[in-house]
PDB file of C-alpha atoms in Angstrom:
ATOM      1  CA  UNK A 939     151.163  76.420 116.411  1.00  0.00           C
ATOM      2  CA  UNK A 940     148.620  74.653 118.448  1.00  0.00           C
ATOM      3  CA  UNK A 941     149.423  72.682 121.713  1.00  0.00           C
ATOM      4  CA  UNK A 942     148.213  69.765 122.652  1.00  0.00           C
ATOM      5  CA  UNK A 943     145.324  70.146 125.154  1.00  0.00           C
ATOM      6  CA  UNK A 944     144.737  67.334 127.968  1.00  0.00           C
ATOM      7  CA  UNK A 945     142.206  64.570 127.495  1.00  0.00           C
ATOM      8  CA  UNK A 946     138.384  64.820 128.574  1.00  0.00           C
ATOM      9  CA  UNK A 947     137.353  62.178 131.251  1.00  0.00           C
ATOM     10  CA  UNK A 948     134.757  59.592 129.526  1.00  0.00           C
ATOM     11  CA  UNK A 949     132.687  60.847 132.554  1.00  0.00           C
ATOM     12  CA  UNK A 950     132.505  64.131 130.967  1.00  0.00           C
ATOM     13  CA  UNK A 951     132.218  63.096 127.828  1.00  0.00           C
ATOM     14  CA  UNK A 952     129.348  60.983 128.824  1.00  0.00           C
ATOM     15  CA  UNK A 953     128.192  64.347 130.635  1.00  0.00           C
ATOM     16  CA  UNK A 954     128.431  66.572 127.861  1.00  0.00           C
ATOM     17  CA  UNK A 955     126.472  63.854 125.279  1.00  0.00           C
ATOM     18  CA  UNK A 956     123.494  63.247 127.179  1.00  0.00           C
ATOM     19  CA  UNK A 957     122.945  67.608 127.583  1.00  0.00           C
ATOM     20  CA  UNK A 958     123.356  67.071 124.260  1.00  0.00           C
ATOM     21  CA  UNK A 959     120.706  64.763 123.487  1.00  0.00           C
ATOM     22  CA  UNK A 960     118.125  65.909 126.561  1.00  0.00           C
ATOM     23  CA  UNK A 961     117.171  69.065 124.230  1.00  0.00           C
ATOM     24  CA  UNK A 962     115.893  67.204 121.378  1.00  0.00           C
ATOM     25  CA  UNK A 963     114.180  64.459 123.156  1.00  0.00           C
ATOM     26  CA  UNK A 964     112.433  67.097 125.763  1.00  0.00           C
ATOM     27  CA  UNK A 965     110.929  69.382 122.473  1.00  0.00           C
ATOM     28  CA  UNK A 966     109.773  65.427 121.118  1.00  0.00           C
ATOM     29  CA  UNK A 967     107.646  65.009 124.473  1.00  0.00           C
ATOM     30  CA  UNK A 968     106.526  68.496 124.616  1.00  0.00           C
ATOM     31  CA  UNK A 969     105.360  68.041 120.732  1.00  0.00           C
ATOM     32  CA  UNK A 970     104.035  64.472 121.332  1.00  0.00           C
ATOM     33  CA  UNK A 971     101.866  65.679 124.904  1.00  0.00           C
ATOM     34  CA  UNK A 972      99.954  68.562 122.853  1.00  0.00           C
ATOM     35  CA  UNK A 973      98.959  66.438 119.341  1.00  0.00           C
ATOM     36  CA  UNK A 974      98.423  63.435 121.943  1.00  0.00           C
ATOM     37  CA  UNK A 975      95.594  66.219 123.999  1.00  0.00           C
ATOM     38  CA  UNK A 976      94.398  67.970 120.508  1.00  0.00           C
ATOM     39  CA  UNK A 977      93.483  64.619 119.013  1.00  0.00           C
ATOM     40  CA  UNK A 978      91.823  63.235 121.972  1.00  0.00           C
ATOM     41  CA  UNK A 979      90.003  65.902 121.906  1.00  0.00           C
ATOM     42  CA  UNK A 980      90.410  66.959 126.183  1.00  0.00           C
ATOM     43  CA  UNK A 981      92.356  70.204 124.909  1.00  0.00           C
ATOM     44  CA  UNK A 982      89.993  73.541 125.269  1.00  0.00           C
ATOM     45  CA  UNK A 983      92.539  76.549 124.151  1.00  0.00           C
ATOM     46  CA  UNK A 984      93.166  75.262 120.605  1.00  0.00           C
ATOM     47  CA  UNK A 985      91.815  76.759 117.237  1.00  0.00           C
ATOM     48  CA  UNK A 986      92.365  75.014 114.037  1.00  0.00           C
ATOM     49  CA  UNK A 987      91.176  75.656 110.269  1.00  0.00           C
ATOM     50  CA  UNK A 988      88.877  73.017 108.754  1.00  0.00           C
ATOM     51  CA  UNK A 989      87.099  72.527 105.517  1.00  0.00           C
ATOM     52  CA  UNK A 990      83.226  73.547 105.721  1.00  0.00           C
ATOM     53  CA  UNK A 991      80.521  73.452 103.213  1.00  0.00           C
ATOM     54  CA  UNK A 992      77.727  76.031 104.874  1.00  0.00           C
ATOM     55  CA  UNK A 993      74.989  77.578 103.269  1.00  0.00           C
ATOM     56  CA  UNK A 994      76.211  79.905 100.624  1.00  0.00           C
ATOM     57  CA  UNK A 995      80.031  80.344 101.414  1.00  0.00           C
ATOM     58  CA  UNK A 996      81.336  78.257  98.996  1.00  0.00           C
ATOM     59  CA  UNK A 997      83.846  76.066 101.267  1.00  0.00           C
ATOM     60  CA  UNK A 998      85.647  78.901 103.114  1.00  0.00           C
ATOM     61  CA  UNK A 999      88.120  78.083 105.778  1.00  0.00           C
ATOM     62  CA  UNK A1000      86.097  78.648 108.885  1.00  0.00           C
ATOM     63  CA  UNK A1001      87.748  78.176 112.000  1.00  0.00           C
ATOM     64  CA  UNK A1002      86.401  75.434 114.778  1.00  0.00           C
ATOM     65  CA  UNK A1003      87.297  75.374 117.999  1.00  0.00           C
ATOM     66  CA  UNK A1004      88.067  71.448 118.984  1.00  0.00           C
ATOM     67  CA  UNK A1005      86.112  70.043 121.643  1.00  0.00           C
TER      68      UNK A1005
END
C-alpha cells in the first residue's frame, strides 16, 4: 500500500513550473530569431525552394539562395 509522502514547498513547486515552461518558450525565441532574419532578408546560410518559370524548364523547383 502506498504511504503518504511529505508535501512540496510552493517554492519548489514554483521552481519546478517555470523549468517547465523555460523549454518551450526558449525553442519559441530560437524559432521566432531565424524566420524574423530569413524574412528580413540579413540571413546568408539559408537555401529555400521557390517557384520559377525559366526558359524551357517548365516551372521546376529551383533552389534560391535568399539575399
Amino acid at each position: 500500500m502506498a504511504a503518504p509522502k511529505k508535501r512540496t514547498s510552493g517554492s519548489r513547486k514554483k521552481i519546478r513550473n517555470r523549468a517547465w515552461k523555460a523549454g518551450p518558450t526558449k525553442v519559441a525565441s530560437v524559432a521566432f530569431s531565424l524566420a524574423q532574419s530569413i524574412l528580413t532578408g540579413r540571413s546568408t546560410s539559408f537555401y529555400y525552394i521557390t517557384e520559377q518559370n525559366r526558359g524551357n524548364n517548365g516551372g521546376e523547383r529551383l533552389p534560391k539562395k535568399l539575399r
